[in-house]
CSV table of C-alpha atoms and ligand atoms in Angstrom, one decimal:
chain,number,residue,atom,x,y,z
A,4,MET,CA,-9.5,-18.2,-21.7
A,5,ILE,CA,-9.0,-14.8,-20.3
A,6,LEU,CA,-9.2,-14.2,-16.4
A,7,LYS,CA,-9.4,-10.8,-14.7
A,8,ALA,CA,-8.7,-10.0,-11.2
A,9,SER,CA,-9.0,-6.4,-9.5
A,10,ALA,CA,-7.6,-5.2,-6.0
A,11,PRO,CA,-7.7,-1.8,-4.3
A,12,GLY,CA,-5.0,0.2,-3.2
A,13,LYS,CA,-4.5,1.5,0.3
A,14,VAL,CA,-3.5,3.8,2.7
A,15,ILE,CA,-1.6,3.4,6.1
A,16,LEU,CA,-3.5,5.0,8.7
A,17,PHE,CA,-1.2,4.4,11.6
A,18,GLY,CA,2.2,2.6,11.8
A,19,GLU,CA,3.9,2.8,8.7
A,20,HIS,CA,7.9,1.8,9.0
A,21,PHE,CA,7.2,0.7,12.6
A,22,VAL,CA,5.5,-2.4,10.8
A,23,VAL,CA,8.8,-3.5,9.3
A,24,TYR,CA,10.2,-4.1,12.8
A,25,GLY,CA,6.9,-6.3,13.8
A,26,LYS,CA,5.0,-3.4,15.3
A,27,LYS,CA,1.3,-3.1,14.5
A,28,ALA,CA,0.1,-1.0,12.0
A,29,ILE,CA,-3.7,0.0,10.7
A,30,LEU,CA,-4.3,0.2,6.9
A,31,ALA,CA,-7.4,0.8,5.0
A,32,SER,CA,-8.0,-0.1,1.2
A,33,ILE,CA,-9.5,2.8,-0.8
A,34,ASP,CA,-11.8,3.0,-4.0
A,35,LYS,CA,-9.2,3.1,-6.6
A,36,ARG,CA,-8.2,-0.1,-8.0
A,37,VAL,CA,-5.8,-2.0,-10.5
A,38,THR,CA,-7.1,-4.4,-12.9
A,39,VAL,CA,-5.1,-7.6,-14.1
A,40,THR,CA,-6.1,-9.3,-17.3
A,41,SER,CA,-4.0,-12.6,-18.2
A,42,GLU,CA,-4.4,-15.0,-21.0
A,43,LYS,CA,-2.2,-18.2,-22.0
A,44,ASN,CA,-0.4,-18.0,-25.4
A,45,GLU,CA,1.2,-20.6,-27.7
A,46,GLU,CA,4.1,-18.5,-28.1
A,47,ASN,CA,5.9,-19.4,-25.1
A,48,THR,CA,6.7,-15.8,-24.2
A,49,ILE,CA,5.6,-13.8,-21.2
A,50,SER,CA,4.4,-10.6,-22.1
A,51,VAL,CA,3.5,-7.7,-19.8
A,52,LYS,CA,1.7,-4.5,-21.0
A,53,SER,CA,1.1,-1.7,-18.5
A,54,ASN,CA,1.2,2.3,-18.3
A,55,LEU,CA,5.1,1.5,-17.1
A,56,GLY,CA,5.7,0.3,-20.8
A,57,GLN,CA,5.9,-3.3,-22.1
A,58,LEU,CA,7.9,-6.0,-21.8
A,59,THR,CA,8.2,-9.4,-23.5
A,60,GLU,CA,10.7,-12.2,-22.4
A,61,SER,CA,10.9,-16.2,-23.4
A,62,ASN,CA,9.1,-18.5,-20.7
A,63,THR,CA,12.7,-19.8,-19.8
A,64,VAL,CA,13.8,-16.5,-18.6
A,65,LEU,CA,15.6,-16.2,-14.9
A,66,ILE,CA,13.7,-13.9,-12.8
A,67,GLU,CA,17.4,-12.4,-11.6
A,68,GLU,CA,18.2,-11.2,-15.2
A,69,ILE,CA,15.0,-9.0,-15.5
A,70,ASN,CA,15.4,-5.6,-14.4
A,71,SER,CA,12.2,-4.0,-14.7
A,72,PRO,CA,9.2,-2.4,-12.4
A,73,LEU,CA,7.3,-5.4,-14.0
A,74,LYS,CA,9.4,-8.0,-12.7
A,75,PRO,CA,7.0,-9.1,-9.9
A,76,PHE,CA,4.7,-10.2,-12.9
A,77,PHE,CA,7.2,-12.1,-14.4
A,78,TYR,CA,7.9,-14.2,-10.8
A,79,ILE,CA,4.5,-14.8,-10.7
A,80,ALA,CA,3.8,-16.0,-14.3
A,81,LYS,CA,7.2,-17.9,-14.1
A,82,SER,CA,6.3,-19.8,-10.5
A,83,MET,CA,2.8,-20.8,-12.3
A,84,ILE,CA,4.4,-22.0,-15.6
A,85,ASP,CA,7.0,-24.2,-13.9
A,86,GLN,CA,4.8,-25.6,-11.2
A,87,PHE,CA,2.3,-26.5,-13.7
A,88,LYS,CA,5.1,-27.4,-16.0
A,89,PHE,CA,3.4,-25.5,-18.7
A,90,LYS,CA,5.2,-25.5,-22.1
A,91,GLY,CA,3.3,-22.1,-23.2
A,92,GLY,CA,3.4,-18.5,-22.1
A,93,ILE,CA,1.3,-15.8,-20.7
A,94,ASN,CA,-0.2,-12.6,-22.0
A,95,ILE,CA,-0.7,-9.9,-18.9
A,96,VAL,CA,-2.4,-6.5,-19.2
A,97,ILE,CA,-2.7,-4.4,-16.3
A,98,ASN,CA,-4.9,-1.3,-15.9
A,99,SER,CA,-4.5,1.0,-12.9
A,100,GLU,CA,-6.6,3.9,-11.6
A,101,ILE,CA,-3.7,4.2,-8.4
A,102,PRO,CA,-0.8,6.6,-9.4
A,103,SER,CA,2.7,4.6,-8.8
A,104,GLY,CA,5.3,5.6,-6.6
A,105,ILE,CA,3.3,7.8,-4.1
A,106,GLY,CA,2.7,5.3,-1.4
A,107,LEU,CA,-0.9,4.3,-2.3
A,108,GLY,CA,-0.4,0.9,-2.7
A,109,SER,CA,0.0,0.5,-6.5
A,110,SER,CA,2.8,-2.3,-6.5
A,111,SER,CA,0.9,-4.3,-3.9
A,112,ALA,CA,-2.5,-4.2,-5.9
A,113,CYS,CA,-0.5,-5.0,-8.7
A,114,CYS,CA,0.9,-7.6,-7.0
A,115,VAL,CA,-2.3,-9.2,-5.7
A,116,ALA,CA,-4.3,-8.8,-8.8
A,117,GLY,CA,-1.6,-10.4,-11.0
A,118,ALA,CA,-1.3,-13.2,-8.4
A,119,ALA,CA,-5.1,-13.9,-8.7
A,120,SER,CA,-5.7,-13.4,-12.4
A,121,ILE,CA,-2.5,-15.2,-13.5
A,122,SER,CA,-2.7,-18.3,-10.8
A,123,ASN,CA,-6.5,-18.7,-12.1
A,124,LEU,CA,-5.3,-19.9,-15.4
A,125,PHE,CA,-4.2,-23.0,-13.6
A,126,THR,CA,-5.6,-23.2,-10.5
A,127,LYS,CA,-7.6,-22.0,-7.5
A,128,LEU,CA,-5.6,-20.4,-4.6
A,129,SER,CA,-6.9,-19.4,-1.4
A,130,ARG,CA,-6.7,-15.6,-0.5
A,131,GLU,CA,-4.1,-16.6,2.1
A,132,GLU,CA,-2.1,-18.5,-0.7
A,133,ILE,CA,-2.7,-15.3,-2.9
A,134,ILE,CA,-1.3,-13.0,-0.1
A,135,ASP,CA,1.9,-15.2,-0.1
A,136,LEU,CA,2.5,-15.5,-3.8
A,137,ALA,CA,1.7,-11.7,-4.1
A,138,ILE,CA,4.3,-10.9,-1.2
A,139,LYS,CA,6.9,-13.0,-2.8
A,140,ALA,CA,6.3,-11.2,-6.0
A,141,GLU,CA,6.5,-7.8,-4.5
A,142,GLN,CA,9.7,-9.1,-2.7
A,143,THR,CA,11.7,-9.3,-6.2
A,144,ILE,CA,11.7,-5.5,-5.9
A,145,PHE,CA,11.4,-4.6,-2.5
A,146,LYS,CA,12.7,-7.4,0.0
A,147,ASP,CA,11.9,-5.6,3.2
A,148,THR,CA,8.3,-5.4,2.7
A,149,SER,CA,6.2,-6.2,6.0
A,150,GLY,CA,3.6,-7.5,3.7
A,151,ALA,CA,0.8,-5.1,5.2
A,152,ASP,CA,0.1,-3.6,2.0
A,153,CYS,CA,-0.6,-7.1,-0.1
A,154,THR,CA,-2.8,-8.1,3.0
A,155,VAL,CA,-4.9,-5.0,3.0
A,156,CYS,CA,-5.2,-5.0,-0.8
A,157,THR,CA,-6.6,-8.8,-0.4
A,158,HIS,CA,-9.0,-8.5,2.4
A,159,GLY,CA,-10.2,-4.8,1.9
A,160,GLY,CA,-11.6,-2.7,4.5
A,161,ILE,CA,-9.5,-1.4,7.5
A,162,ILE,CA,-7.3,-4.1,9.2
A,163,GLU,CA,-4.7,-4.1,11.8
A,164,TYR,CA,-1.5,-6.0,10.8
A,165,GLU,CA,1.3,-7.3,12.4
A,166,LYS,CA,4.1,-9.0,10.3
A,167,ASN,CA,4.4,-12.1,12.8
A,168,ALA,CA,0.8,-12.5,13.8
A,169,GLY,CA,-1.2,-11.5,10.5
A,170,PHE,CA,-4.2,-9.5,10.5
A,171,LYS,CA,-7.4,-8.9,12.2
A,172,LYS,CA,-10.6,-6.9,10.5
A,173,ILE,CA,-11.6,-3.8,12.2
A,174,ASN,CA,-15.4,-3.5,12.1
A,175,SER,CA,-16.1,0.3,11.5
A,176,LYS,CA,-19.2,1.9,10.2
A,177,ASN,CA,-16.7,4.4,8.9
A,178,ASN,CA,-18.2,7.4,7.4
A,179,PHE,CA,-15.1,9.3,6.6
A,180,ILE,CA,-13.4,10.4,3.5
A,181,LEU,CA,-9.7,10.7,3.0
A,182,ILE,CA,-8.3,13.4,1.0
A,183,ILE,CA,-5.0,12.4,-0.6
A,184,ILE,CA,-2.7,15.1,-1.3
A,185,ASN,CA,0.0,14.4,-3.8
A,186,SER,CA,3.5,16.1,-3.2
A,187,GLY,CA,4.3,15.3,-6.8
A,188,GLN,CA,7.5,13.8,-5.5
A,189,THR,CA,7.7,10.1,-6.2
A,190,HIS,CA,9.5,7.8,-3.9
A,191,SER,CA,11.4,4.6,-3.9
A,192,THR,CA,9.9,2.7,-0.7
A,193,ASN,CA,13.1,0.8,-0.5
A,194,LEU,CA,15.0,3.7,-0.2
A,195,THR,CA,13.2,5.1,2.3
A,196,VAL,CA,13.0,1.8,4.5
A,197,SER,CA,16.7,1.3,4.3
A,198,LYS,CA,17.0,5.2,5.5
A,199,VAL,CA,15.1,4.5,8.6
A,200,LYS,CA,17.0,1.1,8.9
A,201,ASN,CA,20.1,3.4,9.4
A,202,PHE,CA,18.4,5.9,11.7
A,203,LYS,CA,17.5,2.7,13.8
A,204,GLU,CA,21.0,1.4,14.1
A,205,LYS,CA,22.2,4.9,15.2
A,206,ASN,CA,19.3,5.7,17.6
A,207,GLU,CA,18.5,2.6,19.0
A,208,GLU,CA,17.1,3.8,22.2
A,209,GLN,CA,15.1,6.9,20.2
A,210,PHE,CA,13.7,4.3,18.0
A,211,LEU,CA,12.5,1.8,20.6
A,212,THR,CA,10.8,4.4,22.6
A,213,LEU,CA,8.9,5.5,19.0
A,214,CYS,CA,7.8,1.9,18.7
A,215,GLU,CA,6.4,1.9,22.1
A,216,LYS,CA,4.5,5.4,21.5
A,217,GLU,CA,3.4,3.7,18.2
A,218,GLU,CA,2.0,0.6,19.7
A,219,LEU,CA,-0.1,2.5,22.6
A,220,LEU,CA,-1.1,5.0,19.9
A,221,ILE,CA,-2.6,2.3,17.7
A,222,GLU,CA,-4.2,0.1,20.9
A,223,ASN,CA,-6.0,3.5,21.9
A,224,ILE,CA,-7.3,4.2,18.5
A,225,LYS,CA,-9.0,0.7,17.6
A,226,GLN,CA,-12.2,1.8,19.8
A,227,ALA,CA,-12.5,5.3,18.2
A,228,LEU,CA,-12.3,3.5,14.4
A,229,GLU,CA,-14.9,1.4,15.5
A,230,LYS,CA,-17.0,3.9,17.1
A,231,ASN,CA,-15.9,6.4,14.1
A,232,ASP,CA,-14.9,9.0,16.4
A,233,LEU,CA,-13.2,11.5,13.8
A,234,THR,CA,-12.0,13.8,16.4
A,235,ALA,CA,-10.0,11.0,18.1
A,236,ILE,CA,-8.7,9.5,15.0
A,237,GLY,CA,-7.6,13.2,13.5
A,238,LYS,CA,-5.6,13.7,17.0
A,239,SER,CA,-4.0,10.4,16.9
A,240,MET,CA,-2.9,10.9,13.3
A,241,ILE,CA,-1.5,14.3,14.0
A,242,GLU,CA,0.5,12.3,17.0
A,243,ASN,CA,1.5,9.8,14.5
A,244,GLN,CA,2.8,12.2,12.2
A,245,LYS,CA,5.7,13.3,14.8
A,246,TYR,CA,7.1,9.9,15.0
A,247,LEU,CA,7.2,10.0,11.4
A,248,GLU,CA,9.4,13.3,11.6
A,249,GLU,CA,11.6,12.0,14.0
A,250,ILE,CA,12.4,9.1,12.0
A,251,GLY,CA,13.1,11.7,9.0
A,252,VAL,CA,10.7,10.4,6.3
A,253,SER,CA,9.1,13.9,6.1
A,254,ASN,CA,10.4,17.1,4.3
A,255,ASP,CA,9.5,20.6,3.7
A,256,LYS,CA,7.0,19.8,1.0
A,257,LEU,CA,5.1,17.5,2.9
A,258,ARG,CA,5.3,19.8,6.0
A,259,GLU,CA,3.9,22.7,3.9
A,260,MET,CA,0.9,20.5,2.9
A,261,LEU,CA,0.2,19.3,6.3
A,262,VAL,CA,-0.2,23.2,7.6
A,263,SER,CA,-2.5,23.7,4.6
A,264,VAL,CA,-5.0,21.2,6.2
A,265,GLU,CA,-4.4,21.8,9.6
A,266,ASN,CA,-7.4,24.0,10.3
A,267,SER,CA,-10.1,22.4,8.3
A,268,SER,CA,-9.6,18.7,8.7
A,269,TYR,CA,-9.4,16.5,11.6
A,270,GLY,CA,-5.8,15.7,11.1
A,271,ALA,CA,-3.6,14.9,8.8
A,272,LYS,CA,-0.1,12.7,8.2
A,273,ILE,CA,2.0,11.4,5.7
A,274,THR,CA,0.9,7.6,4.4
A,275,GLY,CA,3.3,5.0,3.4
A,276,ALA,CA,6.9,5.3,3.3
A,277,GLY,CA,7.2,9.5,3.2
A,278,GLU,CA,10.0,11.2,1.8
A,279,GLY,CA,7.5,12.5,-1.0
A,280,GLY,CA,4.4,11.1,-1.9
A,281,CYS,CA,1.0,11.6,-0.4
A,282,ILE,CA,-0.5,13.0,2.8
A,283,ILE,CA,-3.9,11.7,4.0
A,284,ALA,CA,-6.2,14.0,5.6
A,285,LEU,CA,-9.4,13.1,7.6
A,286,THR,CA,-12.7,14.7,6.7
A,287,ASP,CA,-16.5,13.9,6.5
A,288,ASP,CA,-19.3,15.4,4.7
A,289,SER,CA,-19.1,18.6,7.1
A,290,ASN,CA,-15.4,19.6,6.0
A,291,LEU,CA,-14.8,18.0,2.7
A,292,GLU,CA,-15.6,20.7,0.4
A,293,LYS,CA,-13.9,23.3,2.7
A,294,THR,CA,-10.8,21.3,2.9
A,295,MET,CA,-10.6,20.4,-1.1
A,296,ASN,CA,-11.4,24.2,-2.1
A,297,TYR,CA,-8.6,25.5,-0.1
A,298,LEU,CA,-6.2,22.8,-1.3
A,299,ARG,CA,-7.3,23.7,-4.9
A,300,SER,CA,-7.0,27.2,-4.4
A,301,LYS,CA,-3.3,26.4,-3.3
A,302,ASN,CA,-2.8,24.6,-6.6
A,303,TYR,CA,-2.4,21.1,-4.5
A,304,GLU,CA,-2.9,18.1,-6.5
A,305,CYS,CA,-5.7,16.2,-4.2
A,306,PHE,CA,-8.5,13.8,-4.5
A,307,SER,CA,-10.8,12.2,-2.2
A,308,VAL,CA,-11.3,8.5,-1.4
A,309,LYS,CA,-13.6,6.2,0.5
A,310,ILE,CA,-12.8,2.9,2.1
A,311,ASP,CA,-13.3,-0.2,0.0
A,312,SER,CA,-15.0,-3.0,1.8
A,313,LYS,CA,-14.3,-5.6,-1.0
A,314,GLY,CA,-10.9,-6.3,-1.5
A,315,LEU,CA,-9.4,-8.6,-4.3
A,316,ASP,CA,-12.3,-9.4,-6.7
A,317,THR,CA,-12.0,-12.2,-9.7
A,318,PHE,CA,-14.1,-12.3,-12.8
B,14,LIG,C1,5.0,1.0,2.7
B,14,LIG,O1,3.6,1.5,2.0
B,14,LIG,C2,4.9,1.0,3.9
B,14,LIG,C3,6.1,0.6,5.0
B,14,LIG,O2,6.1,0.6,6.3
B,14,LIG,C4,6.7,-0.5,4.3
B,14,LIG,C5,6.3,-1.6,4.5
B,14,LIG,O3,5.4,-2.0,5.4
B,14,LIG,O4,6.4,-2.7,3.8
B,14,LIG,C6,7.1,2.0,4.8
């Protein structure tokens, strides 16, 4: 039996980094997906194939011994094999439309689609159980994850997320289009989160003030999101960017990209960990073309995305 699952990538509209410290964040899933296909084998091996490479290990391998970005898939496969005392192995194939290492949730979408596809070979898990398994898998490569990315990749749409309180859907009749502009600098979320931790330890008071500002901004923006008030959303994105600048996750290239969209879009900011990766610019039909044309004339790598409302899909 071959089982497939797909999950969308994501953008963080507001609150990255602060969410790691228990503050709220607002995230949206995007219309770019990862599809994972799984099948049992009789060879007692776990084999993972993706555009990041291919790795085959015995089904008795110890997770701690795997040193590869594909480690989360081995974690999921091993948990199922051990839980169901399965003697065979699993072949896993990943197809992704989401570029990796640039803050668009490719790793979380892989963990969510992987958790759903692999677990479906053995049992039927609820969405909450899939999120739980996906977060544990992601922790094998990024131990401090807030869990926000896996949650939005599973449920889809726009969500408000808080580490200790879970998520709430934001009902938005959104008609906005986000332009993703790639700096071409890949980043390590793990390292950038550690850097912010350092900043927090050295600047406790400043960090606390920024957390309070971020909380207030998020409380005030929910209504604008529900009403699709792009001017207000754009302004808050610009405000949120100031907090990200303060905690040190921006750089010259990202600032240069932000300037290039400041006149034509409603607002723009880093999305995800920062220190490279992407910025997002908020547009709609009235200013999409103009913004894209300008970015292309400056040779920026950019593409537009809409919000995905489906989340995890199994088939
Ligand atoms: C990464 O997409 C977002 C961060 O806030 C980390 C996390 O929430 O796990 C930087």
